[in-house]
XYZ file of C-alpha atoms in Angstrom:
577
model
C -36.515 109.386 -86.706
C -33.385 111.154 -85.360
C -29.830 110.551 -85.244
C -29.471 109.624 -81.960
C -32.708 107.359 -81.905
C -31.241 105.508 -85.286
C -27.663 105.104 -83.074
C -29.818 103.266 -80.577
C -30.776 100.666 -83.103
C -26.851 99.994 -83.741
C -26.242 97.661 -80.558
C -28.259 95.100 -82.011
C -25.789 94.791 -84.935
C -23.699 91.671 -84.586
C -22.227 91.292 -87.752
C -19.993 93.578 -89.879
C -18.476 94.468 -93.318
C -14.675 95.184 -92.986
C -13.613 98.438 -94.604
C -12.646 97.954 -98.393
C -8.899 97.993 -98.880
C -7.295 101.504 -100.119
C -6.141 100.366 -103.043
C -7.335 99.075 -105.915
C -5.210 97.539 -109.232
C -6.330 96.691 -112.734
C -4.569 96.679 -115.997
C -3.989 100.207 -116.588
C -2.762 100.689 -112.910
C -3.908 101.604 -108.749
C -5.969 103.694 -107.497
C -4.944 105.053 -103.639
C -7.893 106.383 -101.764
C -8.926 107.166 -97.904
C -10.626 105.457 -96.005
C -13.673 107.847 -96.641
C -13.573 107.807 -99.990
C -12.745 110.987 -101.009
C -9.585 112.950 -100.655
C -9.467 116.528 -99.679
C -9.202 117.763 -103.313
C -11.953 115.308 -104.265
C -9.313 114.190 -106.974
C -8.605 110.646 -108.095
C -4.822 109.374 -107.217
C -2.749 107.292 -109.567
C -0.252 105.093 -109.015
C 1.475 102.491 -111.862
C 1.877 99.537 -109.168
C 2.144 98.380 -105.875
C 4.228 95.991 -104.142
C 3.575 93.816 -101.017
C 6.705 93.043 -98.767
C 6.379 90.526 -96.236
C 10.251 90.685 -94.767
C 12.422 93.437 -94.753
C 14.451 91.481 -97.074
C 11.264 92.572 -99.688
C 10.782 95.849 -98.139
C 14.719 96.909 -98.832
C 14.302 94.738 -102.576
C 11.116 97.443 -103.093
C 12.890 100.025 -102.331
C 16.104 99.550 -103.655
C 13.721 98.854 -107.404
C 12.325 102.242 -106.930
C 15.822 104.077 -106.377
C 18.106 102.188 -108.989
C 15.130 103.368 -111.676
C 14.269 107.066 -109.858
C 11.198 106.179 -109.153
C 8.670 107.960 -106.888
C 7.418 106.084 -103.762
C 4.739 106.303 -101.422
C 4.201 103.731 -98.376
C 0.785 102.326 -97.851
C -1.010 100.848 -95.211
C -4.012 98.252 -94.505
C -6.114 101.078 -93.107
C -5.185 104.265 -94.833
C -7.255 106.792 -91.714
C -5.196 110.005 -92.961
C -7.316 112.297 -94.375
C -5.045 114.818 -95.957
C -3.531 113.329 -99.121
C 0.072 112.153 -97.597
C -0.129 108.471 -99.342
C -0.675 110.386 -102.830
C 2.601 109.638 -104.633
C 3.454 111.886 -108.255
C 4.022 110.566 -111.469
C 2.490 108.128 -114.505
C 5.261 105.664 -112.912
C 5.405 105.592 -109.152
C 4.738 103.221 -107.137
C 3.221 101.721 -103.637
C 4.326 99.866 -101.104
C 1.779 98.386 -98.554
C 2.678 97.279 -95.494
C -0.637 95.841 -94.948
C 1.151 92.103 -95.008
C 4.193 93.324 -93.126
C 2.965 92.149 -89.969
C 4.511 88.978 -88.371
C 6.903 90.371 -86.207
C 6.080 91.455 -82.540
C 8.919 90.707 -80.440
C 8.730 91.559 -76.551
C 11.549 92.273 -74.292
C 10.365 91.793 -70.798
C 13.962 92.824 -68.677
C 14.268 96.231 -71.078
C 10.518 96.855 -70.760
C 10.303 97.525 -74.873
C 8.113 96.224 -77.990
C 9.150 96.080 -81.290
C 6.802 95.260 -84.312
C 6.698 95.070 -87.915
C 5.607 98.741 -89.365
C 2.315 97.100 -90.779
C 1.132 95.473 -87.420
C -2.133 96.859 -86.347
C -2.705 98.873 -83.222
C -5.264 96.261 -81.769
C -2.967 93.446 -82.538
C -0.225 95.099 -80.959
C -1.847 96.132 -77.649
C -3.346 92.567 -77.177
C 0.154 90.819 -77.558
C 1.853 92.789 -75.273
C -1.364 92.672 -72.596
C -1.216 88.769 -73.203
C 2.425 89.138 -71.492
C 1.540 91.014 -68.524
C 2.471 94.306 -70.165
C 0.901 97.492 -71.092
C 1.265 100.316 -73.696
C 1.276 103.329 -72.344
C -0.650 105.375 -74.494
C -2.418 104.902 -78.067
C -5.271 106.940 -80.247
C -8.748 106.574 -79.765
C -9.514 104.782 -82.785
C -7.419 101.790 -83.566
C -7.934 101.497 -87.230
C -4.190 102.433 -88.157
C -1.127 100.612 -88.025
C 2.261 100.704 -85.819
C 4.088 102.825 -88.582
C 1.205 105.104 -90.134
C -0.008 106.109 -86.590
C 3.193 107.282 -85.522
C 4.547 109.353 -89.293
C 1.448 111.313 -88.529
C 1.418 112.275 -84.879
C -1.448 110.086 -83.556
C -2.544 110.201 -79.871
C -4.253 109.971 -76.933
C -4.637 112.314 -74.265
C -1.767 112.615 -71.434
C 0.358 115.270 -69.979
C 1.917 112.004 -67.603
C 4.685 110.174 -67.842
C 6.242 110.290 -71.349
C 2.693 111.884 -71.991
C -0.344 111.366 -74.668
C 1.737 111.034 -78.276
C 2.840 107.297 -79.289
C 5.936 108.598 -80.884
C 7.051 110.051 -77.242
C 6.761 106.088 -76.438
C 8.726 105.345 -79.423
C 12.862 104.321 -78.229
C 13.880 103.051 -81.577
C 13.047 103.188 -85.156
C 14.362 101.031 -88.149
C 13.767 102.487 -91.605
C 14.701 102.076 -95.417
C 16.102 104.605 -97.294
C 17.467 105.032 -100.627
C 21.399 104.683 -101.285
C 23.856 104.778 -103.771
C 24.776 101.687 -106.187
C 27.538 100.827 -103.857
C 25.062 99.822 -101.144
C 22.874 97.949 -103.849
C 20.448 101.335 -103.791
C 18.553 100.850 -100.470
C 20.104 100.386 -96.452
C 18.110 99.813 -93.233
C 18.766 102.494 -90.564
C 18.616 101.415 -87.027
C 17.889 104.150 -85.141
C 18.063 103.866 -80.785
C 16.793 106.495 -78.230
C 19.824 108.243 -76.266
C 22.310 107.071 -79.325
C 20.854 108.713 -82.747
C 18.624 111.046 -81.151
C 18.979 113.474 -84.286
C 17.483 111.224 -86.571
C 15.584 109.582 -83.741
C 13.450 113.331 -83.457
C 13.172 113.372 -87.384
C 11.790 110.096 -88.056
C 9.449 110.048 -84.988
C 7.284 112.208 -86.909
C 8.359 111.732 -90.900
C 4.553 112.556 -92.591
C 6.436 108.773 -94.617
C 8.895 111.865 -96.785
C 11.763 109.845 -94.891
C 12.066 106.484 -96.347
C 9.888 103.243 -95.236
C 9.570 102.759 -91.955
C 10.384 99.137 -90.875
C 10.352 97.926 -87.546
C 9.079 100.345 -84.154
C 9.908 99.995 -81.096
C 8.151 101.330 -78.010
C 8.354 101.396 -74.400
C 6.296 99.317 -72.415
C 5.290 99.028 -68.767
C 3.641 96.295 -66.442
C -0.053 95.973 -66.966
C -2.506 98.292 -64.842
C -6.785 98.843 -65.295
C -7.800 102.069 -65.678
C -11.089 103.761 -64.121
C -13.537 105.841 -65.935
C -16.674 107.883 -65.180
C -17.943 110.415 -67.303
C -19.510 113.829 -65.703
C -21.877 115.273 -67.989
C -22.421 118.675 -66.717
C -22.578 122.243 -67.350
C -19.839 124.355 -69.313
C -19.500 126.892 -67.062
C -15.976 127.831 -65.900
C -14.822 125.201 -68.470
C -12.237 127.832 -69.716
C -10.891 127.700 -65.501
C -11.289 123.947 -64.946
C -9.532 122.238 -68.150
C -6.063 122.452 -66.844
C -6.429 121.591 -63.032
C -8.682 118.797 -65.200
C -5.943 117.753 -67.114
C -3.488 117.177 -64.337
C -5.361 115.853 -62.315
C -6.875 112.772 -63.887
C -3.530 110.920 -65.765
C -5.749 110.197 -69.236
C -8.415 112.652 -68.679
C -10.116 114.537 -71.811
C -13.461 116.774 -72.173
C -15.914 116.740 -74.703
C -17.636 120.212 -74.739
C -21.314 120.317 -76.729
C -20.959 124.293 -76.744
C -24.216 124.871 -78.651
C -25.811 122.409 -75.282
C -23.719 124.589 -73.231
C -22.561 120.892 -71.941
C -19.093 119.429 -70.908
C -18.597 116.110 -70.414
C -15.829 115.853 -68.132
C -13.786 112.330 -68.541
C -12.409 111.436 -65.064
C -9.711 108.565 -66.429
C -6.660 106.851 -63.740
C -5.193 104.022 -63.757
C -6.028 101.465 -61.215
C -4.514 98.267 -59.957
C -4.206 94.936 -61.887
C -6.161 93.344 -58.930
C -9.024 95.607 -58.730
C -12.425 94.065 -59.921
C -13.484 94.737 -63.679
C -13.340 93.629 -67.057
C -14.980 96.788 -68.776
C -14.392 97.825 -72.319
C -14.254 101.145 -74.525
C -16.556 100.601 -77.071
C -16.996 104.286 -78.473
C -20.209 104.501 -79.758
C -19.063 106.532 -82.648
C -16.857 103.411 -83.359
C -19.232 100.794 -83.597
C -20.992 98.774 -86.130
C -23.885 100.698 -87.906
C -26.427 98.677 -89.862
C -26.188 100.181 -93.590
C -29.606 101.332 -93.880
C -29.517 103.126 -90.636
C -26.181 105.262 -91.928
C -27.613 106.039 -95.217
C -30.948 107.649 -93.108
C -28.479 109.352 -90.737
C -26.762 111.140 -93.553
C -30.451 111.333 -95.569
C -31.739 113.365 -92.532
C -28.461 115.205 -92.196
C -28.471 116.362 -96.147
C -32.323 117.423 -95.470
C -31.723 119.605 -92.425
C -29.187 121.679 -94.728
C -31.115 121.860 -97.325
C -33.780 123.337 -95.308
C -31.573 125.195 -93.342
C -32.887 123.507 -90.687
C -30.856 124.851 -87.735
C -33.617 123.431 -84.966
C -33.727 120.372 -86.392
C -29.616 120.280 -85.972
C -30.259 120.781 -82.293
C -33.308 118.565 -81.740
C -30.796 115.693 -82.977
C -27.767 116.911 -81.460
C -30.410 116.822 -77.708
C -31.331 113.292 -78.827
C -27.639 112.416 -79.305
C -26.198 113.550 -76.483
C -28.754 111.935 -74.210
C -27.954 108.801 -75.596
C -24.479 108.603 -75.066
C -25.258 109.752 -71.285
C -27.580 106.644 -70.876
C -24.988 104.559 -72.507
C -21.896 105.315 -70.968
C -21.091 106.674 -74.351
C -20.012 102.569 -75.323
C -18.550 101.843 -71.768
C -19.560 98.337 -70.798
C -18.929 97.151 -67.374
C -18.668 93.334 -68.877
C -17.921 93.770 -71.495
C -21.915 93.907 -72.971
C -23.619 96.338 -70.958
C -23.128 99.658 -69.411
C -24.616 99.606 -65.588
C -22.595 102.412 -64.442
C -19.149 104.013 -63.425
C -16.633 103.725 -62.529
C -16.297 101.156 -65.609
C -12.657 99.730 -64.592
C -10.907 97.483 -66.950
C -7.653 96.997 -68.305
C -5.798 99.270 -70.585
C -5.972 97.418 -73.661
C -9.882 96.761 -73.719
C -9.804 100.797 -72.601
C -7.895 102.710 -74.508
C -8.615 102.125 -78.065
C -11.587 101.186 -80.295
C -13.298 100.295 -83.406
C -15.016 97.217 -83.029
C -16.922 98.208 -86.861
C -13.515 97.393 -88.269
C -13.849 93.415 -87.521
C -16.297 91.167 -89.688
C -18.037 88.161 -90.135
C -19.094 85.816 -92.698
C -22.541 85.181 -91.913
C -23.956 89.164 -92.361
C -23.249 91.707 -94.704
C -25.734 94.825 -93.494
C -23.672 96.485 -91.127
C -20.522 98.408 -91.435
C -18.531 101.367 -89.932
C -20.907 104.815 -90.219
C -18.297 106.029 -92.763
C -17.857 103.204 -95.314
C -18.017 105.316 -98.379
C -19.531 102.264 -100.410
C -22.913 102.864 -98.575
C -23.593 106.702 -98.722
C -22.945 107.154 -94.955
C -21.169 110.073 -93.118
C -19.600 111.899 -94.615
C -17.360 114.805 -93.088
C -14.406 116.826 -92.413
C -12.804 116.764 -89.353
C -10.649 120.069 -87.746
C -7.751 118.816 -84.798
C -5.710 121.965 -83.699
C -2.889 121.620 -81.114
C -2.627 124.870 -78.833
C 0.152 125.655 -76.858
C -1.383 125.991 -73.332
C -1.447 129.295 -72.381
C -3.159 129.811 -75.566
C -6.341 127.610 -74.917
C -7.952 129.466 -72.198
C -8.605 132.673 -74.910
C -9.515 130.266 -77.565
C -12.368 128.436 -75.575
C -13.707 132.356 -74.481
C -13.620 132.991 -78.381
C -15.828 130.229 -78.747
C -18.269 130.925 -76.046
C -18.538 134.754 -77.320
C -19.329 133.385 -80.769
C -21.593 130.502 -79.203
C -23.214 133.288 -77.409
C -24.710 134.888 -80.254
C -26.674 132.647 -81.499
C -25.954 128.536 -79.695
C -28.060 127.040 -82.670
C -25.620 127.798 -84.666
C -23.092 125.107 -83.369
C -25.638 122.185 -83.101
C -24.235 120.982 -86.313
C -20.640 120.311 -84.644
C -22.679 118.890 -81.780
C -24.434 116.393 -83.545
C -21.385 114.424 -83.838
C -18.983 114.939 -81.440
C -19.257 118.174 -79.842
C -15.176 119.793 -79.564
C -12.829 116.635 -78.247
C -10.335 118.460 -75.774
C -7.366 116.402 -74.844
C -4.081 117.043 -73.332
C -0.509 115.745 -74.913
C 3.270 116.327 -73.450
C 5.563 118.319 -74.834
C 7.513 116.402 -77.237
C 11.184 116.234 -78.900
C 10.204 115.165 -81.821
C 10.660 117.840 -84.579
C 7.634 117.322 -86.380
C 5.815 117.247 -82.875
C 4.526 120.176 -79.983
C 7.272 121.262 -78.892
C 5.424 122.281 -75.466
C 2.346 120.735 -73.348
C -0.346 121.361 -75.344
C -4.369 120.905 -75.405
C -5.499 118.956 -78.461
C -8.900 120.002 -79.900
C -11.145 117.778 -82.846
C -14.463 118.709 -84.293
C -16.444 117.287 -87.076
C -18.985 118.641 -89.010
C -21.317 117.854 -92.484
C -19.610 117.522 -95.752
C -21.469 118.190 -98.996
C -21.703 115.438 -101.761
C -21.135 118.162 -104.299
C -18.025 120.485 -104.272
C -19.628 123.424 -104.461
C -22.350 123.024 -101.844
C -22.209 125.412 -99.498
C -23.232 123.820 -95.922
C -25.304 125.549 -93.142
C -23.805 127.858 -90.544
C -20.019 126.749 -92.288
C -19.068 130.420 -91.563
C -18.883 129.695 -87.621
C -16.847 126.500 -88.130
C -14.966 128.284 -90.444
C -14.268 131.159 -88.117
C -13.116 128.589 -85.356
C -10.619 127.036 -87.751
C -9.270 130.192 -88.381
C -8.962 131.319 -85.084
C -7.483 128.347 -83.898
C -4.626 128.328 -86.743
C -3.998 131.895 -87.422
C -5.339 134.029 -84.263
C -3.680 131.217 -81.580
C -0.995 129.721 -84.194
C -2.313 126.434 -83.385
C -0.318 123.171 -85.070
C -2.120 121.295 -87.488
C -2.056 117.191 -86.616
C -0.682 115.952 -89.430
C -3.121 112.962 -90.147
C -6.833 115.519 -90.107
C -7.569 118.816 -91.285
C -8.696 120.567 -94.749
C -5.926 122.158 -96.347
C -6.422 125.751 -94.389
C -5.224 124.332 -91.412
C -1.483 124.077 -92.815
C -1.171 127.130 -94.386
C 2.058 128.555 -93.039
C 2.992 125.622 -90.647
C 6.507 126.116 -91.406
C 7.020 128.668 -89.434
C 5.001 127.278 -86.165
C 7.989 124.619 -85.963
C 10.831 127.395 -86.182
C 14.109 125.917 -86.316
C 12.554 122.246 -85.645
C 11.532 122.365 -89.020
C 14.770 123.134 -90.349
C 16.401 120.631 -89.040
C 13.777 118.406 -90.124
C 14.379 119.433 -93.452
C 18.378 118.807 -92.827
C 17.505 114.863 -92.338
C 15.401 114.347 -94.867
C 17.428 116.039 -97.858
C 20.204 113.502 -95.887
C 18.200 110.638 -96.114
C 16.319 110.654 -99.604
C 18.584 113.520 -101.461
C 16.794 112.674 -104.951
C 12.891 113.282 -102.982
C 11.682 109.798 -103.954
C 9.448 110.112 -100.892
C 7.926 113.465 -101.544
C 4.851 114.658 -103.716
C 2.994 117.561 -104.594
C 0.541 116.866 -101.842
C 3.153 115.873 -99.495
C 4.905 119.029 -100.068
C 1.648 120.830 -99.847
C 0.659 120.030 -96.169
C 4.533 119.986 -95.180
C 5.154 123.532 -96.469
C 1.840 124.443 -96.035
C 1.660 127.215 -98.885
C -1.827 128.365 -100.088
C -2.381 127.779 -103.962
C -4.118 129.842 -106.348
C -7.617 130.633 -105.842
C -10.833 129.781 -107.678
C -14.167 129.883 -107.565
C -15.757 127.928 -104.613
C -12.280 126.993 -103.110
C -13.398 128.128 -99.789
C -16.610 125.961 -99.712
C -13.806 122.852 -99.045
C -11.098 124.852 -96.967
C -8.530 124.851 -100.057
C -8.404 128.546 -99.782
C -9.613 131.454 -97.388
C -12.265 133.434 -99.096
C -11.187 137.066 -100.226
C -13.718 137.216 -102.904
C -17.313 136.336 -103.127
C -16.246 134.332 -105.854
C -14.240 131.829 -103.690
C -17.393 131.111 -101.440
C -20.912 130.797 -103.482
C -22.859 133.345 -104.393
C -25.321 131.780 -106.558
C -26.383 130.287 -103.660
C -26.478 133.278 -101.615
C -23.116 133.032 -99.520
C -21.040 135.706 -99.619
C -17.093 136.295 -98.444
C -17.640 138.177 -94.961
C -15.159 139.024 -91.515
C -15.788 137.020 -88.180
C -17.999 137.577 -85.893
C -15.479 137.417 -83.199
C -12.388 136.749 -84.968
C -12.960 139.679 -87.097
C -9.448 139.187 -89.027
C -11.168 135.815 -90.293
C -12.787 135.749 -93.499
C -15.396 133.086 -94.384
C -18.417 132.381 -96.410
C -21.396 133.105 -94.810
C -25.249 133.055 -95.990
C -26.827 136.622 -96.511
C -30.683 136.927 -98.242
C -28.852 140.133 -99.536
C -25.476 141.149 -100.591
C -23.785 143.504 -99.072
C -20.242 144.652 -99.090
C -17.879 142.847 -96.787
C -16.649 145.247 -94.112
């Protein structure tokens, strides 16, 4: 059975296991994971406790415990959806605050058109408060399995180059956080932060990656309801490299999935419409939805078997299958609600712009869960999101095509997920954000069990990561991406990122915020090498040694990109040239 006929079975599930919580206490301490399981270093993180505010009363008392006693601190959430290790705090003695119960507090203000809610409120909660009140957020990722704080420190968004454009923390017009202080000011302070009055923090803490403090309370801008319209064009991918900008400006929340090994773009034509137009359709991404556990485990069984075998047409006869089911399906569009019948599917923005009905459960069934719960051997991946500065793209989609063009078989292992997501966000102020209209790209693709498993065809994804980040000096998002993808984001930001660096050594002087791994994807320096520390994207190859070749893949240049170096399978070794 393939992947895409197994996905079919999924919209009989009804019931669902909610994801297991990130962090886990005993006596000898906590143990902070990801959502997937696994952290990019596949390393186990430590913390000695973790406290759970309710007010900001408690969130200032947790603070204030940690800076009196010079502690180290990292802030938690119920959902924990970054994948680099940003939550990881250092030391036998730090500690954690969650804000998954700091969530009471969503206060509307109808005449000033603004939101503001408790850091640990959830996305969905959020959006169906304020669409309750005849309002409308204006913008908001995909996936909406993070909270109001977390989704914002990392850069999370959807795809807009309107209005105040596709980034929540462009919606963002105030901030409150907790930072450390002096005894004087009994070791802790809230900030209140307002857009147009601290604008130079405001920029900082848009974007803080949680080095900053604790973020309290967010408030966003608002605007009166409105339905949006969707229909998806599934066509061919030729000219896509002429059409995605006229595409992106033309349709206000447009975005393109491109299957390049299918030589297929899907072409998302997304306005808003009228509150009184006809239609109660919902976004229910299929890639989102409840999976029934025994259909994820033989998912990922078949997936491990076609790379064992090296299997590259079986890759494509399941990325076919795939594809045409999300084309009969609307790709989880439903008119009603419960079926797809066709487009446009209008509804209103809050049932259409986020996702992730796998994250809700039930009592009475415990067989079904998201695709990724790492308790039930599921998928298991890495995920690569570059931002481009525009006139950059067009090159970067030819590079692709050129390498495509060689051999298309070669991608269907990209394709069998989710093909290349291209979406469009506004330049932003923020200094941690693009500081020009950009195109967003996202791919995923197979991650070993094992370490040192080398996967097939990784040299072509590795060649596109390389060319996005080093040949088009594409930004990282902060929240995705192996450790490669920062190397030497410092100086992408230019002066942005020193004055970045200005508030924070302002606003937590002793680093109680900061960590190795913090530091790590912040600075974005490139550690010492070892032996397989390509195979995961902690290093670029520049040895055999750093790829695998006991398993016959050798350090070689890009096909295309032929300043990339990546591990690529050879029956024979040969020198790299």
């Amino acid at each position: 059975m393939h992947m895409g006929e197994w996905i079919k079975q999924c919209k009989y599930a009804r019931y669902h296991v909610p994801p297991q919580p990130p962090v886990r206490c005993d006596q000898t301490g906590c143990t902070v994971s990801s959502a997937y399981g696994t952290w990019p270093d596949r390393k186990t993180c430590k913390a000695a406790n973790i406290t759970y505010p309710t007010t900001e009363e408690e969130l200032c008392k947790a603070v204030a415990y940690a800076s009196e006693h010079n502690l180290k601190v990292k802030t938690v959430t119920k959902f924990s959806h970054t994948i680099p290790k940003l939550a990881c705090p250092s030391g036998s003695d730090a500690r954690l605050i969650s804000t998954s119960k700091y969530n009471s507090v969503i206060e509307i203000e109808p005449d000033r058109l603004t939101v503001t809610a408790d850091s640990g409120v959830s996305l969905r909660e959020l959006i169906d408060k304020v669409e309750a009140a005849g309002f409308s957020i204006g913008t908001s990722p995909y996936w909406e399995g993070v909270s109001i704080g977390g989704l914002i420190s990392t850069g999370s968004h959807g795809s807009s180059w309107s209005g105040r454009g596709g980034s929540v923390h462009d919606h963002v017009v105030g901030i409150s956080l907790v930072v450390p202080a002096n005894s004087s000011e009994r070791y802790a302070k809230v900030i209140r932060l307002e857009e147009g009055r601290d604008d130079k923090l405001l920029n900082a803490v848009k974007v803080s990656l949680g080095v900053l403090g604790v973020i309290s309370k967010v408030k966003l801008s608002i605007e009166k309801a409105f339905k949006r319209s969707i229909t998806y064009n599934f066509t061919s991918d030729v000219a896509l490299e002429d059409i995605f900008m006229d595409h992106g400006k033309k349709f206000e929340f447009g975005d393109i999935t491109w299957y390049p090994s299918r030589k297929t773009a899907v072409y998302r034509y997304d306005v808003r419409s009228p509150v009184n137009v006809s239609g109660n359709g919902v976004n229910d991404f299929i890639g989102f939805q409840s999976n029934p556990i025994l259909i994820s485990k033989g998912v990922r069984a078949l997936e491990k078997s076609l790379e064992a075998s090296k299997s590259e047409s079986g890759k494509c006869t399941t990325a076919d299958t795939t594809l045409a089911y999300k084309k009969l399906t609307g790709n989880g569009l439903k008119n009603n609600g419960l079926l797809f019948t066709g487009y446009p599917v209008i509804g209103n923005q809050g049932k259409i712009q986020t996702s992730g009905s796998c994250l809700y459960s039930s009592s009475l069934r415990i067989d079904v869960s998201c695709s990724w719960d790492p308790r039930y051997n599921g998928l298991f991946f890495y995920e690569t999101t570059a931002i481009f500065p525009l006139p950059r793209f067009r090159d970067f989609i030819l590079d692709v095509k050129k390498l495509r063009d060689m051999k298309p078989e070669r991608l269907c292992g990209i394709d069998i997920y989710n093909g290349i997501l291209i979406r469009f966000i506004k330049g932003s102020k923020a200094y941690l954000g693009q500081g020009e209209d950009s195109v967003v790209i996202d791919f995923n693709y197979y991650r070993a069990d094992d370490v040192l498993t080398p996967r097939l065809n990784q040299d072509v994804m590795e060649e596109m990561e390389q060319m996005a980040f080093s040949k088009y000096g594409a930004k990282p998002h902060w929240g995705k991406n192996r450790k490669v993808g920062f190397f030497g984001v410092k100086q992408k930001y230019g002066p942005n990122f020193d004055k970045f660096l200005e508030v924070k050594n302002k606003l937590d002087p002793k680093m109680m915020f900061s960590s190795e791994w913090s530091d790590e994807i912040l600075f974005g320096r490139e550690g010492l090498k070892y032996d397989g520390c390509a195979l995961e994207g902690n290093c670029v190859c520049s040895e055999d040694r750093h790829c695998s070749p006991s398993n016959g893949y050798f350090c070689r240049q890009g096909l295309v990109y032929t300043q990339a170096r990546v591990c690529r399978f050879s029956s024979a070794k040969v020198s790299m040239a």
